[in-house]
Short mmCIF file of C-alpha atoms in Angstrom, two decimals:
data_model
loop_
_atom_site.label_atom_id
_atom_site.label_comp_id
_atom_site.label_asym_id
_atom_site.label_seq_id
_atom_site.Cartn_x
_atom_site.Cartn_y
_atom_site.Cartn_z
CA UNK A 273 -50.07 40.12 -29.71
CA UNK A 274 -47.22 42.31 -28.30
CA UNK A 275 -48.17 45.02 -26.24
CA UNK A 276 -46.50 48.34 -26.54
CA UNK A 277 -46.95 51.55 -24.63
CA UNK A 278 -45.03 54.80 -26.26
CA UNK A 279 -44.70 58.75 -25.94
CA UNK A 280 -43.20 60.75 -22.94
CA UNK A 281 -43.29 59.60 -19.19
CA UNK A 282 -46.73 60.38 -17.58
CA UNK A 283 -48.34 60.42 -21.20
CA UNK A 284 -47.78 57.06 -22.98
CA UNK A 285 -50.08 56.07 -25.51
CA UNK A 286 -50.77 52.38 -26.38
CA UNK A 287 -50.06 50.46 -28.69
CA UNK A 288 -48.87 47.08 -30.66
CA UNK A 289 -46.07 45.82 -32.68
CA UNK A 290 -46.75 44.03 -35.83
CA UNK A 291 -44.08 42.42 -37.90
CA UNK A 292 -41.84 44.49 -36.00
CA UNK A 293 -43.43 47.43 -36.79
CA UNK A 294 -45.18 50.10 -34.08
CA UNK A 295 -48.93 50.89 -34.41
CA UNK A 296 -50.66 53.73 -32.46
CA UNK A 297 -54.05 51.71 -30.87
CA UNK A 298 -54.88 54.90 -28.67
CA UNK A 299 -58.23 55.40 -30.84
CA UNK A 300 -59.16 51.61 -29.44
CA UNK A 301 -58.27 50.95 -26.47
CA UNK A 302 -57.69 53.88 -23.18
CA UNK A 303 -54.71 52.45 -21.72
CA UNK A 304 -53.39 48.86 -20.69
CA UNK A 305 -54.69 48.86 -17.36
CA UNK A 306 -56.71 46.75 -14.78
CA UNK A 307 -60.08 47.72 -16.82
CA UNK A 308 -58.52 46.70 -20.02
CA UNK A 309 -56.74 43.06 -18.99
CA UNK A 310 -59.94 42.22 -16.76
CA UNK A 311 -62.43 42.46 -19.32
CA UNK A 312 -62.23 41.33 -22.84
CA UNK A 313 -59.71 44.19 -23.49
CA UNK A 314 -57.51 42.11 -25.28
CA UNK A 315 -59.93 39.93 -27.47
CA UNK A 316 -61.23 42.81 -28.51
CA UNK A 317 -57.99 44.71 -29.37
CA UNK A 318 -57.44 41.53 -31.75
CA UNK A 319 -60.24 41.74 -33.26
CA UNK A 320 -60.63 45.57 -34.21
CA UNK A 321 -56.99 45.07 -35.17
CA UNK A 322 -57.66 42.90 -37.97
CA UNK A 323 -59.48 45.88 -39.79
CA UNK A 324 -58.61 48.94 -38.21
CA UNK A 325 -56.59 51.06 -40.17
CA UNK A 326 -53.71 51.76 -37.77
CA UNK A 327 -51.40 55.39 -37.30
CA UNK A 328 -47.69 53.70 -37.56
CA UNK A 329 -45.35 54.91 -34.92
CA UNK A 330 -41.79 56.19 -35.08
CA UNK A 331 -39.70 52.60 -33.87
CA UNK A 332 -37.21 55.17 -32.41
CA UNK A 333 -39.97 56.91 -29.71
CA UNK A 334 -39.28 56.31 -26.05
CA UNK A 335 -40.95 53.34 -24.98
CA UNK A 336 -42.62 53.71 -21.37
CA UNK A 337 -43.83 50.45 -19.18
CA UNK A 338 -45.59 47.83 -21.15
CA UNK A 339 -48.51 48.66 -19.09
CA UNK A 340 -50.03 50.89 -16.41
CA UNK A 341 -49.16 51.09 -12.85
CA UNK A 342 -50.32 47.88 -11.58
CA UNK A 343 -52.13 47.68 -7.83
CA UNK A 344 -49.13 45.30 -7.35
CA UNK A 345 -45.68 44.24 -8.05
CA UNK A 346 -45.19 40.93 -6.04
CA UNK A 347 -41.85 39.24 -6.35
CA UNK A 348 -40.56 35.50 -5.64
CA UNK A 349 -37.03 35.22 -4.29
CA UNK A 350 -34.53 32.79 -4.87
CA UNK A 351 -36.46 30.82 -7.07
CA UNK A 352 -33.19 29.84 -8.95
CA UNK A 353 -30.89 26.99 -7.13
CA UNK A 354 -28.57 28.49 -8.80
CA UNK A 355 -28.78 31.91 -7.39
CA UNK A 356 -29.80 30.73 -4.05
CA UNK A 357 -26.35 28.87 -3.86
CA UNK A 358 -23.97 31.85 -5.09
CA UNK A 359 -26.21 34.43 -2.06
CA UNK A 360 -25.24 31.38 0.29
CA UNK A 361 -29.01 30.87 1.32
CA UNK A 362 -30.87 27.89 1.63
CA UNK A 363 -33.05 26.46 -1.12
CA UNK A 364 -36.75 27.72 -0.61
CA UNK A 365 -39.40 24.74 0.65
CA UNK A 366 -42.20 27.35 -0.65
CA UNK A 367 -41.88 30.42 -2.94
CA UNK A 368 -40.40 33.78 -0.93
CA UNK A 369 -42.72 36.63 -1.40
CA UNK A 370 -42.16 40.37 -1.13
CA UNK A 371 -43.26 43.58 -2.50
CA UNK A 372 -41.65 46.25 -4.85
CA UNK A 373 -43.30 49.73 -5.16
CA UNK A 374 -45.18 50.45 -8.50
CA UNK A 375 -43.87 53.98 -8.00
CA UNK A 376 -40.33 51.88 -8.86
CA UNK A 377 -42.06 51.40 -12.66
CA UNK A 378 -39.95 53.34 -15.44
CA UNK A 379 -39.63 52.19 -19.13
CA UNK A 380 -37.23 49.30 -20.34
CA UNK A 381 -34.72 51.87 -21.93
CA UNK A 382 -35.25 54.72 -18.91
CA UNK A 383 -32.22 55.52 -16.89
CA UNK A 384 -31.43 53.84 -13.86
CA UNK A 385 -31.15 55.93 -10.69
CA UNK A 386 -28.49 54.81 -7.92
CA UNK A 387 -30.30 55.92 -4.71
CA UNK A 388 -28.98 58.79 -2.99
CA UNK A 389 -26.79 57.10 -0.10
CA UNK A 390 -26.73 53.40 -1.93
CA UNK A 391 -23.27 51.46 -1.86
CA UNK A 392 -24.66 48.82 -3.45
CA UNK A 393 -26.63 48.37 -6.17
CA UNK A 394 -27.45 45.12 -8.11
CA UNK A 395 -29.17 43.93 -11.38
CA UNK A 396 -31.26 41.22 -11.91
CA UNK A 397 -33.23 39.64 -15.34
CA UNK A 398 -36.64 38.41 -14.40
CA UNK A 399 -39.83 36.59 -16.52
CA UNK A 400 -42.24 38.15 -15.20
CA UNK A 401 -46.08 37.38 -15.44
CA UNK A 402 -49.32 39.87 -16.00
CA UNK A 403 -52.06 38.68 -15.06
CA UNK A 404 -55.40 38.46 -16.99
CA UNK A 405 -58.62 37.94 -15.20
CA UNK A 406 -58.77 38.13 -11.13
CA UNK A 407 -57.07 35.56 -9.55
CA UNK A 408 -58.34 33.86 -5.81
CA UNK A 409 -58.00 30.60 -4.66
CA UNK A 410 -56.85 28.95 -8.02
CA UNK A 411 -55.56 25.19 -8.53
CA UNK A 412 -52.82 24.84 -10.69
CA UNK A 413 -54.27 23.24 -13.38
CA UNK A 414 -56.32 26.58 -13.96
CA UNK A 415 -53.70 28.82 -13.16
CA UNK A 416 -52.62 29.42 -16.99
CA UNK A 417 -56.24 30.72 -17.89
CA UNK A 418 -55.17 34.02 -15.63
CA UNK A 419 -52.46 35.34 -17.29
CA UNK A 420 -52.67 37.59 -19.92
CA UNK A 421 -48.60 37.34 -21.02
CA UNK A 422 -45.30 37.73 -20.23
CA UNK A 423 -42.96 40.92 -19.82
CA UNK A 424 -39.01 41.76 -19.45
CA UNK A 425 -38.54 43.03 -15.63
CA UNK A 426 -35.02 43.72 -14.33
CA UNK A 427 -35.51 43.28 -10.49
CA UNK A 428 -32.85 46.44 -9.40
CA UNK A 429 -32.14 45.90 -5.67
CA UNK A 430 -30.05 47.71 -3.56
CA UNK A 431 -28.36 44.91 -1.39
CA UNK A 432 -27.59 46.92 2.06
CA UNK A 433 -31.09 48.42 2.17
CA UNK A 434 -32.70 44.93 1.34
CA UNK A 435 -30.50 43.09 3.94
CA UNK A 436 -28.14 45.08 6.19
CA UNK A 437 -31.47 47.89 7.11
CA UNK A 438 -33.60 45.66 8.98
CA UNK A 439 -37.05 44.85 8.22
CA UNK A 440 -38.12 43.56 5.11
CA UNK A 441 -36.75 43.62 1.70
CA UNK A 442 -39.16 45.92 0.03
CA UNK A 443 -36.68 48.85 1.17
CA UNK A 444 -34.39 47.50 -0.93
CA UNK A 445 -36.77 46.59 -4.33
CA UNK A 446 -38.42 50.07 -4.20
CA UNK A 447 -36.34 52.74 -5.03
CA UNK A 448 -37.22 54.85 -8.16
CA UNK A 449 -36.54 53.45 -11.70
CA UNK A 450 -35.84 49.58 -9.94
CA UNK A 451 -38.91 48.58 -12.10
CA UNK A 452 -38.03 49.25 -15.69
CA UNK A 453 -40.61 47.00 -17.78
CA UNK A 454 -40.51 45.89 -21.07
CA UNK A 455 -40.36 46.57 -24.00
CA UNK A 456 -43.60 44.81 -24.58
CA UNK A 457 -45.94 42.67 -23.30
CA UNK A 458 -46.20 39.14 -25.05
CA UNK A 459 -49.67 37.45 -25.02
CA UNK A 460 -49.30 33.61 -24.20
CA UNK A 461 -49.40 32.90 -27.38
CA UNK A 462 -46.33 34.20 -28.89
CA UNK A 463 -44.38 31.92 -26.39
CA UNK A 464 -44.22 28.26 -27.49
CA UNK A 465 -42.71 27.69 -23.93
CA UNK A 466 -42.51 29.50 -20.78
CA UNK A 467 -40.38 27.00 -18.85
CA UNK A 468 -37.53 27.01 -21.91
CA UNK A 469 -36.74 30.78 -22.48
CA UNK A 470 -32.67 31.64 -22.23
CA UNK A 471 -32.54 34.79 -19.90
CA UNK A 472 -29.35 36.88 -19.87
CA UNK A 473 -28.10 40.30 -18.51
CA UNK A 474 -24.68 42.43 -19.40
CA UNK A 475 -23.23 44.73 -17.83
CA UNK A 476 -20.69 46.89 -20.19
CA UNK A 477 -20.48 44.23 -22.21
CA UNK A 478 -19.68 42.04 -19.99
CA UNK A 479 -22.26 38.67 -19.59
CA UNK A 480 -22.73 38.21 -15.74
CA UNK A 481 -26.23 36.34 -15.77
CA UNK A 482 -27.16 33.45 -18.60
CA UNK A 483 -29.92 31.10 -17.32
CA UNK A 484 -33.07 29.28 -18.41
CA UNK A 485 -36.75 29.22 -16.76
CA UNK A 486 -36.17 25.69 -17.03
CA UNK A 487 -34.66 26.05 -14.04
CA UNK A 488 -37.26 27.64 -11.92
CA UNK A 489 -37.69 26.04 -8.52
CA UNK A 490 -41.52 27.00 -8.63
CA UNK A 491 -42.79 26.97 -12.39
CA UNK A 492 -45.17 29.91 -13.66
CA UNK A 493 -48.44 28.06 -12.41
CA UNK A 494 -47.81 26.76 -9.37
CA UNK A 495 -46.15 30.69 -8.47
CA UNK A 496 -49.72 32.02 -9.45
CA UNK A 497 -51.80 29.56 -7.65
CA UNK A 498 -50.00 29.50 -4.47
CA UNK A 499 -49.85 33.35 -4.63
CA UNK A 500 -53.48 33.32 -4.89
CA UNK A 501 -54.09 31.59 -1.99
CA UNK A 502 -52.93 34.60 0.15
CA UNK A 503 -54.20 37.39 -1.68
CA UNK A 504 -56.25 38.51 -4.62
CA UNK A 505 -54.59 38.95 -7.87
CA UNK A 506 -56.28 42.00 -9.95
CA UNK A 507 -56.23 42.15 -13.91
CA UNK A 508 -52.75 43.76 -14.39
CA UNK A 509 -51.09 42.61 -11.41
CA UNK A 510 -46.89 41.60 -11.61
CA UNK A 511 -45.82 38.77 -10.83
CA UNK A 512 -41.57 38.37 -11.26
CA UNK A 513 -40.59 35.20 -10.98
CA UNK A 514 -36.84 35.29 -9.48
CA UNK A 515 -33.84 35.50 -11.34
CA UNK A 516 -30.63 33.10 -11.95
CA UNK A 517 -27.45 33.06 -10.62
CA UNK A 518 -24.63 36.25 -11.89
CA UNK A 519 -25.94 38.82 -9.67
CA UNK A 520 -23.43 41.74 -8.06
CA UNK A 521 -24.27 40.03 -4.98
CA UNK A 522 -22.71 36.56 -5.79
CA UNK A 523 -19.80 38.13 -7.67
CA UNK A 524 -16.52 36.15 -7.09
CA UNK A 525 -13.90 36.99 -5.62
CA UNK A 526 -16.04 39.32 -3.69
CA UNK A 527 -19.08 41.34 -4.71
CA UNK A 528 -19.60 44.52 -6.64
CA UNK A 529 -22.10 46.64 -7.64
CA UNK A 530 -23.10 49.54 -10.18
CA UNK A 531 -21.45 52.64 -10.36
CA UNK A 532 -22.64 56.14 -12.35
CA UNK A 533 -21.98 55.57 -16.23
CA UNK A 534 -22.13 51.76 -16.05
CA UNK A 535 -24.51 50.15 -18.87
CA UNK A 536 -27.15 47.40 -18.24
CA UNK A 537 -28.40 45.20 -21.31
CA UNK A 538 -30.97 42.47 -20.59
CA UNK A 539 -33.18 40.21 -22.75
CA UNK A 540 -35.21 36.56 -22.75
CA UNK A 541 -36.10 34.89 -25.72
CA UNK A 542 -39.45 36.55 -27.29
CA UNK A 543 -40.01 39.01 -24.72
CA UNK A 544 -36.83 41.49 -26.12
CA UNK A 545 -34.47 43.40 -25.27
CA UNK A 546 -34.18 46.79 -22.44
CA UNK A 547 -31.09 48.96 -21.51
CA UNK A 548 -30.39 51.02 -18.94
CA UNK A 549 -27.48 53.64 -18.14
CA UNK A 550 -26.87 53.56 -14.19
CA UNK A 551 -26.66 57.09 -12.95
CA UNK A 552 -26.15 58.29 -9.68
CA UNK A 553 -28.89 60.38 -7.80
CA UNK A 554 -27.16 63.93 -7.46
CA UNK A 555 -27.06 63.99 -11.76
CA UNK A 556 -30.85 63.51 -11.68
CA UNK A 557 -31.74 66.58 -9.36
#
């Protein structure tokens, strides 16, 4: 299934795309929430699918986050050699961690925000992973059983508050709209292969990231077994899984970042497309 959440922000319905057509599932299910992906929420969504008689939706309605605000948006760093090398860091012996606000969630196609006093801003296309049934202490080998699918996450960071502020980089991952998700969440089994999806990310046209998750240093179980070794994951939880190298950070000659008016595009195979128009902080008030 793909997982779809519509209407205006602070009152998006759910709902599901079939052959690429929208369906209104409000009347089945509440929301896509920790309730819904930790109990047979999405088994049973299948199933009254298959003779429901479903409200179509408009395909040209805002889309809002593929699901509701997680208790958790944990992210692994560097988890591309690739992007490692062009930041001029050292490749990870065990997965980064950190922390990004779930106040930073907006839809795939919202508006970016560039913080108020931000110099640098920077893009980046992650796979990211929602999980499916509560998650402590799991081997590897199980790991796959606690996912409920895969979602489009661009990573936004702003580069001096991650690294030049002091502290950790959650500063820099949590500023409003640095979370857009989406457009839908894909259930495992719309992805033949996690660990061979092309990811890619534009900005005004221009292609600055094209990678693979074949190339992830830690691959999509190990990331959710060793995470769960430090902390329970809940039905719903984020997990991004690092992004490849093209970032404004590793820009050559020298960096650069987004500026007011500048257009993001980002995609990986089967989990779609978002878009987002950069704008800066004093056009929002």
């Amino acid at each position: 299934m793909k997982l779809i959440r519509f209407g205006e922000p602070g009152f998006e319905k759910p709902g599901v795309i079939i052959d690429d057509n929208y369906f209104d599932v409000s009347a089945l299910v509440q929301d896509y929430n920790e309730e819904f992906f930790g109990g047979d929420g999405l088994e049973n969504l299948k199933k009254a699918i298959e003779s429901a008689e479903l409200p179509t939706v408009d395909k040209n309605v805002r889309l809002g986050a593929a699901l509701a605000r997680p208790s958790k948006i944990i992210c692994v760093g560097l988890n591309y050699r690739d992007h490692a090398t062009e930041t001029n860091a050292a490749i990870p012996t065990e997965p980064i961690l950190f922390f990004k606000a779930t106040s930073a969630i907006v839809g795939p196609n919202d508006d970016l925000t560039i913080p108020k006093t931000s110099k640098k801003t920077d893009w980046e296309v992650e796979l990211a992973i929602v999980i499916g049934k509560k998650a402590s202490y799991v081997n590897e080998e199980n790991a796959l059983e606690h996912i409920a699918g895969y979602v489009l996450h661009n990573d936004y960071s702003e580069r001096e508050f991650q690294l030049e502020r002091n502290g950790q980089w959650v500063k820099g991952k949590s500023c409003d709209t640095f979370a857009p998700i989406g457009p839908f969440i894909a259930t495992p089994d719309e992805i033949e292969d996690v660990h061979n999806l092309r990811l890619w990310l534009t900005v005004n046209g221009k292609t600055l990231q094209d990678g693979n998750t074949s190339n992830l240093i830690f691959n999509v179980p190990f990331i959710v077994s060793y995470i769960s070794q430090f902390m329970t994951l809940l039905p719903g939880d984020i997990i991004s899984t690092g992004t490849p190298a093209g970032v404004g950070l590793g820009q050559k000659p020298e960096p650069w970042y987004l500026k007011d008016g500048d257009v993001v595009e980002l995609g990986i195979d089967g989990l779609g497309t978002s878009k987002q128009i950069a704008k800066n902080y004093s056009a929002n008030l």
